[in-house]
């Protein structure tokens, strides 16, 4: 790369980065920067990249200026005789080309917890998962300015709400300053509530952009207008940053700010997410590793998913059923007499239903997932910490028709207590440590089975209802609308505003009749158990009760089934189109000359296929253009797909939008390691238009062809 060569920068002040590894064996790459260079932003990007690669050698940087909007960034090792891990040049290019969030300044990054990384990865692979919502009604006057100011004060006090993930295969958690709270207001009659929720579901929530939650208000009576119409509030958040406990903590903080005129007293919360990440990093994982290596569910434990046969096409939805407040009260009292809880009884009922669905004869071990709140850890203030702490962990138990229900409850209670000793570990860690878990590759969230979630809620020292009433305001208890998880079936139990117990099943398959039946039977047993003696009633008695469900047993109401509005009608490829979903390499433009080289566009997550087609249409050079999309197998599999093009130096350029720099750089590095001339890497912001990017690719391809 010639340092004095000038390529046309993209439109405006958008930064474009060209990475040149040089011929193999290569030294440190050079980064050619086009567009306005912000020194503070450069320093921040270098710092974030260094945090990502703590084992890399320390580097000094130098910027050579060649005129307005054109620079060369050189990084050299401070101690050439002291080797280290490779520096993440691709990530650095991503950071330099990502436009800064309006009005924010990025502060040093954090390494996310294993649980946060796993939730983010699963959400990336399955859009729509792990986005949760709370909804409630606000009665009385609502001062919109104070409402917005109060949420802004909460954002200012809570670092987790100013946190956002960056891109890359191992994302960092970036903390920002001056993040604006996202509060939307819609007047009465402008939209139906169900349509608003459906729109919010389809919109999703991107945990890579601060702020970490969104508040939508439908209708509001202005202070003093005397109207009795209630406003409806929707709070949206992502499980990779916040759990349900956290959302309710933040809602209480909002009420405190609202009562104080829109501003919380005091400074930023500490301890906070940063302190928790440091605490977690100092935990000795050896005891947890030993526990899960012997305590995880055995490989022969059954985990049937309630479903009708034969299975239908992929689809998601939810089914819910409600026990009355009287039934819930009776169930809690009965469970307490047996030394258990409502959550323990629900686990026992679900274990019996899974045993029945498996068709087992005699004693059989069943397994399913349960959630640990993460609030029982030895971290000061864990019960007041807004963060993603709730984690799904595996649970198994032997179901013997001859055993009593009380014995089953006692065993589940003991196993749950053992699990909560290690509720700070992630599902991926458990799977990596467990020699018995054969459900899939180690790491990440589970791919089969079912999950039970019994929502716990913080218990504030004081109730703010009287203070709100003094302002003429009455707020209802928020209802949880539910989120899709990594499990095919997730059963969520929570207490509604009237004290009743609501059971909601989220499922990822069709037909749903198996899930609806399981939900009906769950409600049946939960309603019937308080009338049975736990010390003499056996599992076989419960199975007979289920077999006779059409008889005289107290019948629960039929469950209500709702399709998930976020689910697309057809599965779509990562390119945003069904076409070419299974092809690693797609041709977008044929070469104008037989001997011309190839420009490869590397697909960046979230970028639709149409953008790449527009780039190919705007390209005026003689080279052919291909598109390499993401798929299984990682960088090595994509390198194998490109290897034939790299032979004979036919592959000239790898181009990508910001977020694809790590992938493109790794491909170029693998080619250099194979002894091939690595292609130049061109990275630009996601907002860059097709025509300016095509011109940049033309210039860089012409230069690469002359090297």
XYZ file of C-alpha atoms in Angstrom:
707
model
C 0.000 0.000 0.000
C 1.430 3.355 -0.967
C 1.046 5.858 1.804
C 0.515 8.815 -0.515
C -2.226 7.166 -2.544
C -5.541 8.926 -2.178
C -8.801 7.013 -2.558
C -12.148 8.797 -2.765
C -13.680 8.754 0.696
C -17.355 7.874 1.163
C -19.929 10.622 1.504
C -19.524 13.286 4.159
C -17.377 12.576 7.184
C -17.965 8.829 7.264
C -14.711 7.015 7.996
C -13.532 4.253 5.676
C -10.651 1.961 6.630
C -8.460 -0.028 4.230
C -6.407 -2.749 5.929
C -3.301 -4.071 4.184
C -1.595 -7.122 5.660
C 1.142 -7.118 3.018
C 2.616 -10.236 1.403
C 3.233 -13.320 3.542
C 5.097 -13.551 5.812
C 3.691 -10.206 6.863
C 4.593 -7.778 9.629
C 2.116 -5.479 11.364
C -0.770 -4.427 9.089
C -1.248 -0.844 7.982
C -4.597 0.889 8.297
C -5.403 3.601 5.775
C -8.110 5.936 7.095
C -10.375 8.069 4.909
C -12.664 10.731 6.327
C -12.447 12.920 9.402
C -10.199 11.476 12.122
C -11.237 12.170 15.706
C -8.216 11.715 17.973
C -10.335 11.012 21.059
C -12.322 8.438 19.148
C -9.113 6.814 17.915
C -7.773 6.586 21.453
C -11.060 5.084 22.680
C -11.086 2.526 19.849
C -7.486 1.498 20.565
C -8.328 1.110 24.243
C -11.405 -1.001 23.557
C -9.494 -3.244 21.153
C -6.758 -3.694 23.754
C -9.337 -4.736 26.369
C -10.604 -7.338 23.893
C -7.125 -8.870 23.512
C -5.449 -8.659 26.937
C -2.768 -11.138 25.831
C -1.680 -9.098 22.805
C 1.658 -7.329 22.803
C 1.599 -3.671 23.801
C 1.534 -1.460 20.717
C 2.478 2.140 20.009
C 0.526 3.954 17.356
C 1.540 6.659 14.895
C -0.674 8.572 12.494
C 0.814 9.824 9.215
C -1.249 12.590 7.641
C -1.407 12.894 3.844
C -3.882 15.713 3.499
C -7.454 16.437 4.429
C -9.363 13.240 5.236
C -6.491 10.853 4.482
C -4.262 9.204 7.119
C -2.210 6.075 7.690
C -2.304 4.408 11.099
C 0.782 2.389 12.008
C 0.936 0.150 15.091
C 4.298 -1.174 16.263
C 5.168 -3.369 19.230
C 6.738 -1.611 22.173
C 8.928 -4.682 22.782
C 9.494 -6.627 19.513
C 11.264 -9.426 21.398
C 8.241 -10.082 23.588
C 5.596 -11.970 21.576
C 1.919 -11.825 22.358
C -1.465 -12.806 21.004
C -2.556 -11.283 17.673
C -3.956 -7.793 17.965
C -7.622 -7.522 16.801
C -7.080 -5.222 13.799
C -10.469 -6.172 12.382
C -12.215 -5.097 15.558
C -10.250 -1.843 15.528
C -11.482 -1.183 11.987
C -15.044 -1.912 13.150
C -14.729 0.555 16.005
C -13.307 3.279 13.766
C -16.070 2.936 11.158
C -18.994 2.691 13.527
C -20.733 6.061 13.754
C -20.891 7.272 17.365
C -24.308 7.351 18.979
C -25.664 10.876 18.845
C -24.935 12.811 21.996
C -22.873 10.054 23.660
C -19.246 9.589 24.580
C -17.891 6.092 24.937
C -16.063 5.236 28.165
C -13.844 2.176 28.791
C -15.342 -1.187 27.986
C -16.241 -4.160 30.170
C -15.991 -7.840 29.398
C -19.599 -9.129 29.534
C -20.465 -11.981 31.857
C -20.730 -15.459 30.279
C -24.510 -15.323 30.706
C -24.763 -11.971 28.911
C -22.626 -13.224 26.016
C -24.734 -16.356 25.646
C -28.022 -14.445 25.689
C -26.706 -11.981 23.104
C -25.439 -14.764 20.834
C -28.771 -16.578 21.009
C -30.680 -13.357 20.294
C -28.432 -12.679 17.281
C -29.052 -16.177 15.941
C -32.813 -16.007 16.627
C -34.130 -12.431 16.286
C -37.017 -11.710 18.622
C -35.803 -13.849 21.493
C -35.062 -12.492 24.976
C -36.951 -9.197 24.531
C -39.292 -8.773 27.502
C -42.098 -6.346 28.264
C -43.969 -5.093 31.305
C -47.304 -3.320 30.956
C -49.506 -1.497 33.423
C -52.201 1.159 33.663
C -51.622 4.655 35.024
C -54.741 6.261 36.530
C -54.856 9.971 37.150
C -52.913 12.925 35.783
C -49.614 12.261 34.024
C -47.152 15.111 33.566
C -45.324 14.086 30.389
C -42.376 16.401 30.934
C -41.883 15.122 34.457
C -42.411 11.582 33.169
C -39.606 11.954 30.593
C -37.323 13.753 33.027
C -37.820 11.013 35.611
C -36.791 8.265 33.199
C -33.837 10.370 32.093
C -32.764 10.682 35.729
C -32.936 6.888 36.096
C -30.754 6.469 33.002
C -28.259 8.979 34.395
C -28.035 7.061 37.682
C -27.868 3.505 36.267
C -24.793 2.500 34.280
C -26.535 -0.617 32.930
C -28.964 1.633 31.028
C -26.037 3.369 29.347
C -24.389 0.079 28.412
C -24.460 -1.445 24.928
C -22.677 -4.333 23.268
C -20.270 -3.752 20.443
C -19.964 -5.981 17.381
C -17.540 -8.812 16.930
C -17.343 -12.529 17.637
C -16.625 -11.828 21.330
C -18.469 -8.560 21.972
C -17.487 -6.110 24.653
C -19.887 -4.104 26.784
C -19.391 -0.393 26.147
C -20.451 2.211 28.697
C -21.635 5.558 27.335
C -22.186 8.997 28.795
C -25.101 11.347 28.087
C -27.483 8.641 26.872
C -30.991 9.866 26.195
C -33.914 7.935 27.645
C -36.242 6.624 24.933
C -39.774 7.640 25.938
C -42.502 7.537 23.295
C -45.968 8.998 23.745
C -49.060 8.302 21.654
C -52.341 10.136 22.269
C -55.604 8.391 23.091
C -57.261 6.848 20.064
C -54.178 7.006 17.837
C -53.650 3.233 17.943
C -55.175 0.198 19.589
C -53.222 -1.216 22.530
C -52.906 -4.684 20.944
C -51.580 -3.118 17.732
C -49.070 -1.061 19.705
C -47.764 -4.180 21.475
C -47.571 -6.068 18.184
C -45.606 -3.214 16.627
C -43.261 -3.152 19.608
C -42.689 -6.902 19.283
C -41.869 -6.602 15.606
C -39.581 -3.666 16.264
C -37.567 -5.561 18.861
C -34.816 -3.985 20.933
C -31.178 -3.784 19.924
C -28.824 -4.310 22.914
C -26.018 -2.823 20.809
C -27.533 0.645 21.156
C -27.994 2.549 24.404
C -30.408 3.082 26.185
C -31.136 -0.426 27.534
C -34.899 0.004 27.767
C -37.764 1.721 25.941
C -40.916 3.240 27.464
C -44.093 3.745 25.423
C -47.144 5.566 26.784
C -50.534 5.278 25.133
C -52.728 8.191 26.207
C -52.273 10.424 29.209
C -54.501 12.846 31.052
C -52.755 16.187 31.466
C -52.407 17.458 35.003
C -55.570 19.224 36.099
C -57.717 18.405 33.045
C -60.111 16.324 35.149
C -60.338 13.426 32.672
C -60.548 9.912 34.115
C -59.018 8.018 31.188
C -56.139 5.784 32.175
C -52.851 5.775 30.316
C -51.264 2.440 29.421
C -47.506 2.067 29.740
C -45.254 -0.457 28.007
C -41.700 -1.037 29.257
C -39.446 -2.984 26.849
C -36.035 -4.385 27.767
C -33.545 -7.077 26.700
C -32.566 -10.060 28.841
C -28.912 -9.686 27.829
C -28.838 -6.522 29.970
C -31.786 -6.736 32.373
C -33.981 -9.404 33.931
C -37.513 -9.025 35.267
C -36.289 -8.285 38.789
C -34.132 -5.476 37.400
C -36.982 -3.951 35.405
C -39.117 -3.721 38.533
C -36.242 -2.161 40.478
C -35.859 0.479 37.782
C -39.601 1.117 37.720
C -39.515 1.822 41.430
C -36.594 4.213 40.893
C -38.690 5.982 38.256
C -41.551 6.437 40.733
C -39.112 7.918 43.257
C -37.861 10.357 40.613
C -41.402 11.277 39.563
C -42.376 12.026 43.174
C -39.226 14.151 43.515
C -40.225 16.337 40.577
C -38.318 14.420 37.879
C -34.871 14.076 39.441
C -33.451 11.316 41.646
C -31.410 12.512 44.596
C -27.817 11.373 44.964
C -25.283 10.214 42.422
C -24.736 7.159 40.288
C -25.581 3.772 41.779
C -22.671 1.847 43.273
C -22.101 -1.048 43.425
C -23.240 -1.426 39.857
C -22.687 -3.601 36.800
C -18.972 -2.764 36.721
C -18.520 -3.938 40.305
C -20.483 -7.117 39.642
C -18.362 -7.960 36.587
C -15.214 -7.520 38.677
C -16.658 -9.654 41.481
C -17.614 -12.401 39.058
C -14.153 -12.386 37.529
C -12.630 -13.174 40.942
C -14.847 -16.196 41.650
C -13.182 -19.591 41.918
C -14.978 -21.800 39.404
C -13.383 -25.047 40.655
C -16.190 -25.924 43.154
C -18.865 -25.121 40.562
C -17.018 -27.176 37.941
C -16.821 -30.129 40.348
C -20.505 -29.829 41.273
C -21.748 -29.758 37.697
C -19.378 -32.488 36.538
C -21.188 -34.873 38.893
C -24.487 -33.117 39.511
C -25.723 -32.368 35.994
C -28.632 -34.414 34.616
C -27.447 -37.789 33.306
C -27.434 -38.456 29.579
C -30.370 -40.883 29.819
C -32.668 -38.388 31.580
C -35.719 -37.728 29.411
C -36.811 -34.231 28.469
C -39.829 -34.612 26.193
C -41.354 -31.455 24.785
C -45.163 -31.499 25.040
C -46.375 -31.522 21.469
C -48.970 -33.038 19.221
C -47.800 -35.602 16.685
C -46.793 -35.458 13.956
C -44.990 -32.123 14.417
C -46.069 -29.376 12.076
C -44.172 -26.492 10.475
C -42.032 -24.226 12.641
C -44.102 -21.561 14.382
C -44.172 -19.797 17.704
C -46.944 -18.691 19.966
C -48.130 -18.627 23.549
C -50.854 -20.240 25.613
C -51.888 -19.060 29.031
C -54.180 -20.044 31.886
C -54.981 -18.451 35.240
C -55.604 -19.805 38.717
C -57.724 -17.567 40.929
C -56.298 -15.730 43.918
C -58.144 -18.159 46.205
C -56.592 -21.158 44.430
C -53.119 -19.612 44.583
C -53.507 -18.857 48.285
C -54.634 -22.411 49.006
C -51.734 -23.840 47.000
C -49.129 -21.717 48.822
C -50.492 -22.769 52.241
C -50.502 -26.477 51.253
C -46.932 -26.263 49.923
C -45.717 -24.565 53.115
C -47.123 -27.397 55.247
C -44.921 -29.788 53.244
C -41.829 -27.602 53.534
C -42.048 -26.462 49.919
C -43.138 -23.461 47.871
C -45.415 -22.757 44.920
C -42.333 -22.929 42.720
C -41.413 -26.356 44.124
C -44.938 -27.666 43.555
C -44.866 -26.417 39.955
C -41.559 -28.257 39.421
C -43.067 -31.462 40.827
C -46.150 -31.153 38.631
C -44.003 -30.514 35.542
C -41.800 -33.510 36.353
C -44.905 -35.724 36.527
C -46.191 -34.371 33.211
C -42.817 -34.977 31.513
C -42.750 -38.504 32.950
C -46.226 -39.132 31.555
C -45.295 -37.668 28.153
C -42.207 -39.903 27.950
C -44.295 -43.077 28.147
C -41.968 -44.476 30.817
C -42.888 -47.582 32.803
C -41.463 -47.672 36.290
C -38.919 -45.225 37.659
C -37.474 -42.751 35.153
C -35.333 -39.652 35.461
C -36.654 -36.491 33.829
C -34.839 -33.226 33.307
C -35.847 -29.675 32.557
C -34.504 -26.177 33.095
C -35.290 -23.924 36.044
C -34.273 -20.331 36.617
C -32.130 -19.113 39.485
C -32.661 -15.469 40.389
C -28.945 -14.724 40.798
C -29.852 -12.559 43.806
C -28.662 -14.993 46.468
C -24.979 -14.566 45.644
C -22.413 -13.205 48.101
C -22.224 -9.853 46.363
C -23.235 -6.860 48.412
C -26.385 -5.269 47.041
C -27.226 -8.107 44.609
C -30.904 -7.768 45.483
C -30.784 -4.084 44.435
C -28.615 -4.466 41.332
C -30.197 -3.890 37.899
C -28.428 -6.384 35.630
C -28.890 -9.676 33.830
C -28.524 -12.092 36.744
C -31.348 -14.601 36.317
C -29.958 -17.741 34.709
C -31.511 -21.002 33.430
C -29.898 -24.094 34.958
C -30.613 -27.814 34.427
C -32.547 -29.844 37.012
C -33.284 -33.573 37.045
C -35.234 -35.837 39.367
C -36.291 -39.496 39.534
C -40.038 -39.917 39.094
C -41.321 -43.136 40.663
C -45.077 -43.796 40.513
C -44.856 -45.480 43.918
C -43.326 -42.475 45.704
C -45.388 -39.930 47.558
C -45.779 -36.383 46.367
C -44.201 -35.158 49.601
C -41.057 -37.195 48.907
C -40.843 -35.793 45.372
C -41.218 -32.246 46.700
C -38.471 -32.797 49.268
C -36.036 -34.100 46.654
C -36.736 -31.172 44.337
C -36.271 -28.740 47.221
C -32.858 -30.217 48.053
C -31.735 -30.148 44.424
C -32.888 -26.552 44.026
C -30.889 -25.558 47.126
C -27.778 -27.228 45.699
C -28.204 -25.358 42.423
C -28.630 -21.961 44.042
C -25.162 -22.338 45.579
C -23.860 -21.758 42.051
C -26.483 -19.454 40.588
C -23.795 -17.117 39.237
C -22.679 -19.596 36.567
C -24.088 -19.603 33.029
C -25.761 -22.427 31.061
C -22.802 -22.553 28.700
C -20.400 -23.059 31.586
C -22.574 -25.840 32.979
C -22.657 -27.624 29.654
C -18.910 -27.291 29.209
C -18.264 -28.671 32.699
C -20.779 -31.513 32.523
C -19.515 -34.771 31.033
C -23.045 -36.144 31.131
C -24.805 -33.445 29.111
C -24.954 -34.694 25.530
C -27.637 -32.354 24.263
C -25.287 -30.405 22.025
C -21.906 -28.722 21.833
C -20.498 -27.204 24.986
C -21.205 -23.548 25.527
C -24.244 -21.453 24.716
C -27.866 -21.888 25.648
C -29.609 -25.283 25.487
C -31.247 -26.455 22.303
C -33.914 -28.812 23.655
C -36.153 -29.480 26.637
C -38.352 -27.116 28.590
C -37.795 -24.276 31.036
C -39.743 -23.342 34.169
C -39.667 -19.709 35.245
C -41.270 -18.676 38.524
C -40.952 -14.923 38.661
C -39.628 -13.475 41.892
C -40.045 -9.794 42.606
C -38.137 -7.354 44.807
C -39.714 -6.496 48.135
C -39.285 -2.759 48.717
C -38.882 -1.475 52.239
C -41.625 1.070 51.649
C -44.677 1.289 49.428
C -44.987 4.419 47.298
C -48.706 4.046 46.597
C -49.696 6.589 49.250
C -47.166 9.133 47.966
C -48.441 8.663 44.403
C -52.038 8.935 45.601
C -51.197 12.327 47.095
C -50.543 13.425 43.497
C -53.858 11.891 42.366
C -52.046 8.974 40.739
C -52.807 5.267 41.062
C -50.700 2.715 39.201
C -51.552 -0.938 38.748
C -49.082 -3.747 39.332
C -47.169 -4.385 36.087
C -47.982 -7.538 34.146
C -45.216 -9.446 32.373
C -46.040 -10.087 28.714
C -43.371 -12.755 28.331
C -40.370 -13.319 26.104
C -39.296 -16.124 23.816
C -36.298 -18.077 25.103
C -33.853 -20.646 23.725
C -36.097 -23.489 24.906
C -38.782 -24.998 22.629
C -41.238 -24.672 25.530
C -40.993 -22.130 28.357
C -43.538 -22.181 31.173
C -43.667 -18.903 33.103
C -45.547 -18.498 36.372
C -46.190 -15.146 37.980
C -48.713 -13.555 40.275
C -51.083 -11.180 38.538
C -52.311 -7.898 39.907
C -55.279 -9.628 41.558
C -53.101 -12.206 43.339
C -53.989 -15.032 40.972
C -51.336 -17.335 39.545
C -50.865 -16.933 35.787
C -49.207 -19.743 33.813
C -48.006 -18.833 30.329
C -46.392 -21.313 27.934
C -44.281 -20.041 25.042
C -43.603 -22.603 22.331
C -41.553 -22.842 19.165
C -43.402 -25.489 17.228
C -46.760 -26.428 15.732
C -49.362 -27.817 16.379
C -49.712 -26.257 19.805
C -52.260 -28.744 21.154
C -49.612 -30.683 23.106
C -48.537 -27.513 24.926
C -52.135 -26.486 25.588
C -52.879 -29.902 27.066
C -49.776 -29.750 29.274
C -50.811 -26.301 30.491
C -54.334 -27.498 31.240
C -53.007 -30.486 33.159
C -50.582 -28.271 35.095
C -53.428 -26.029 36.215
C -55.552 -29.100 37.030
C -52.936 -30.610 39.342
C -52.065 -27.270 40.963
C -55.742 -26.719 41.718
C -56.328 -30.281 42.943
C -53.225 -30.937 45.082
C -54.344 -28.748 48.059
C -57.282 -31.158 48.507
C -54.977 -34.209 48.704
C -52.761 -35.401 51.598
C -49.184 -34.932 50.466
C -47.755 -37.582 52.798
C -49.843 -40.407 51.336
C -50.778 -39.295 47.807
C -48.480 -40.998 45.298
C -47.289 -40.001 41.858
C -49.441 -42.850 40.531
C -52.487 -41.150 42.073
C -51.665 -37.992 40.114
C -51.251 -39.969 36.905
C -54.672 -41.569 37.456
C -56.112 -38.128 38.121
C -54.764 -36.947 34.772
C -56.138 -40.012 33.006
C -59.539 -39.219 34.483
C -59.318 -35.507 33.715
C -62.627 -35.632 31.886
C -64.395 -36.861 34.997
C -65.315 -35.152 38.231
C -62.027 -33.425 38.972
C -62.183 -29.683 39.413
C -61.562 -28.438 35.912
C -59.475 -25.317 35.215
C -60.593 -22.915 32.510
C -59.425 -23.706 29.004
C -56.115 -22.059 28.086
C -56.018 -19.208 25.589
C -53.682 -19.536 22.617
C -52.136 -16.567 20.833
C -49.711 -16.612 17.889
C -46.487 -14.716 18.323
C -46.751 -11.590 16.115
C -42.973 -11.387 15.841
C -42.659 -14.708 14.043
C -42.241 -14.403 10.262
C -44.442 -16.508 8.033
C -41.451 -18.167 6.403
C -37.934 -18.814 7.674
C -35.520 -16.347 6.115
C -31.833 -16.543 5.483
C -29.239 -14.332 7.127
C -29.209 -12.240 3.954
C -32.772 -11.116 4.449
C -33.926 -13.223 1.495
C -34.834 -16.862 1.030
C -32.778 -16.961 -2.155
C -29.297 -18.434 -1.717
C -29.846 -19.253 1.965
C -27.772 -22.434 1.712
C -25.029 -21.102 -0.598
C -21.796 -19.880 1.056
C -20.863 -17.779 -1.979
C -23.317 -15.944 -4.246
C -22.373 -14.214 -7.516
C -23.658 -10.637 -7.750
C -21.796 -9.429 -10.872
C -19.802 -11.157 -13.605
C -16.340 -9.858 -14.598
C -16.167 -7.492 -17.560
C -12.747 -8.920 -18.550
C -11.826 -12.627 -18.384
C -8.608 -11.911 -16.483
C -10.080 -9.477 -13.979
C -9.986 -10.306 -10.291
C -12.723 -10.690 -7.706
C -14.165 -8.330 -5.106
C -15.846 -10.224 -2.260
C -18.444 -8.539 -0.073
C -18.575 -10.113 3.381
C -22.092 -10.138 4.749
C -22.497 -8.134 7.950
C -25.125 -9.187 10.479
C -28.409 -7.333 10.013
C -27.638 -5.970 6.531
C -30.306 -6.915 3.925
C -29.332 -8.578 0.661
C -30.703 -5.671 -1.375
C -27.875 -3.381 -0.190
C -25.262 -5.689 -1.672
C -27.178 -5.894 -4.947
C -27.152 -2.084 -5.143
C -23.391 -1.997 -4.578
C -22.856 -4.512 -7.394
C -25.105 -2.479 -9.695
C -23.153 0.728 -8.966
C -19.730 -0.894 -9.424
C -17.948 0.247 -12.610
C -14.699 -1.724 -12.426
C -13.905 -4.823 -14.522
C -13.855 -7.214 -11.541
C -16.560 -9.695 -10.656
C -18.368 -9.304 -7.325
C -19.406 -12.132 -5.028
C -21.158 -12.139 -1.671
C -19.972 -14.369 1.181
C -22.660 -14.808 3.798
C -22.314 -15.982 7.365
C -23.003 -19.583 8.163
C -21.954 -22.544 10.318
C -18.307 -23.411 10.671
C -16.917 -19.945 11.458
C -14.056 -18.201 9.694
C -12.330 -21.438 8.676
C -15.377 -22.661 6.720
C -15.695 -19.288 4.951
C -11.976 -19.331 4.229
C -12.372 -22.738 2.573
C -15.135 -21.319 0.385
C -12.861 -18.434 -0.699
C -9.684 -20.494 -1.043
C -10.126 -21.217 -4.775
C -10.470 -17.473 -5.453
C -7.340 -16.667 -3.441
C -5.172 -18.941 -5.583
C -3.480 -17.007 -8.358
C -4.180 -13.679 -6.566
C -7.636 -13.499 -8.168
C -9.212 -12.326 -4.887
C -8.305 -8.653 -4.640
C -10.576 -7.071 -2.014
C -12.755 -8.070 0.924
C -15.390 -5.396 1.570
C -17.771 -5.141 4.520
C -19.880 -2.763 6.532
C -18.917 -1.908 10.104
C -19.392 -5.005 12.222
C -17.915 -7.284 9.557
C -14.334 -6.106 10.032
C -13.332 -8.879 12.426
C -14.567 -11.537 10.006
C -12.988 -9.929 6.928
C -9.646 -9.405 8.662
C -9.567 -12.995 9.947
C -10.198 -14.281 6.403
C -7.335 -12.162 5.058
C -5.079 -13.371 7.879
C -5.868 -17.037 7.147
C -5.031 -16.502 3.466
C -1.717 -14.876 4.394
C -0.949 -17.801 6.711
C -1.554 -20.152 3.757
C 1.091 -18.297 1.737
C -1.382 -16.480 -0.521
C -1.325 -12.756 -1.209
C -3.997 -11.541 1.267
C -6.692 -9.315 -0.180
C -7.028 -5.728 0.972
C -9.838 -5.231 3.467
C -12.197 -2.281 2.936
C -14.490 -1.408 5.825
C -17.005 1.416 5.952
C -19.873 2.626 8.115
C -23.249 0.944 7.817
C -24.738 4.274 6.658
C -22.464 4.563 3.618
C -24.370 4.632 0.332
C -23.936 2.066 -2.433
C -22.371 4.462 -4.972
C -19.564 5.894 -2.774
C -18.719 2.443 -1.452
C -18.612 1.063 -4.996
C -16.177 3.856 -5.971
C -13.955 3.052 -3.001
C -13.963 -0.644 -3.896
C -13.067 0.185 -7.526
C -10.063 2.283 -6.458
C -8.775 -0.269 -3.959
C -9.291 -3.186 -6.380
C -7.309 -1.338 -9.079
C -4.505 -0.756 -6.596
C -4.532 -4.393 -5.446
C -4.347 -5.556 -9.058
C -1.092 -3.634 -9.496
C 0.584 -5.054 -6.368
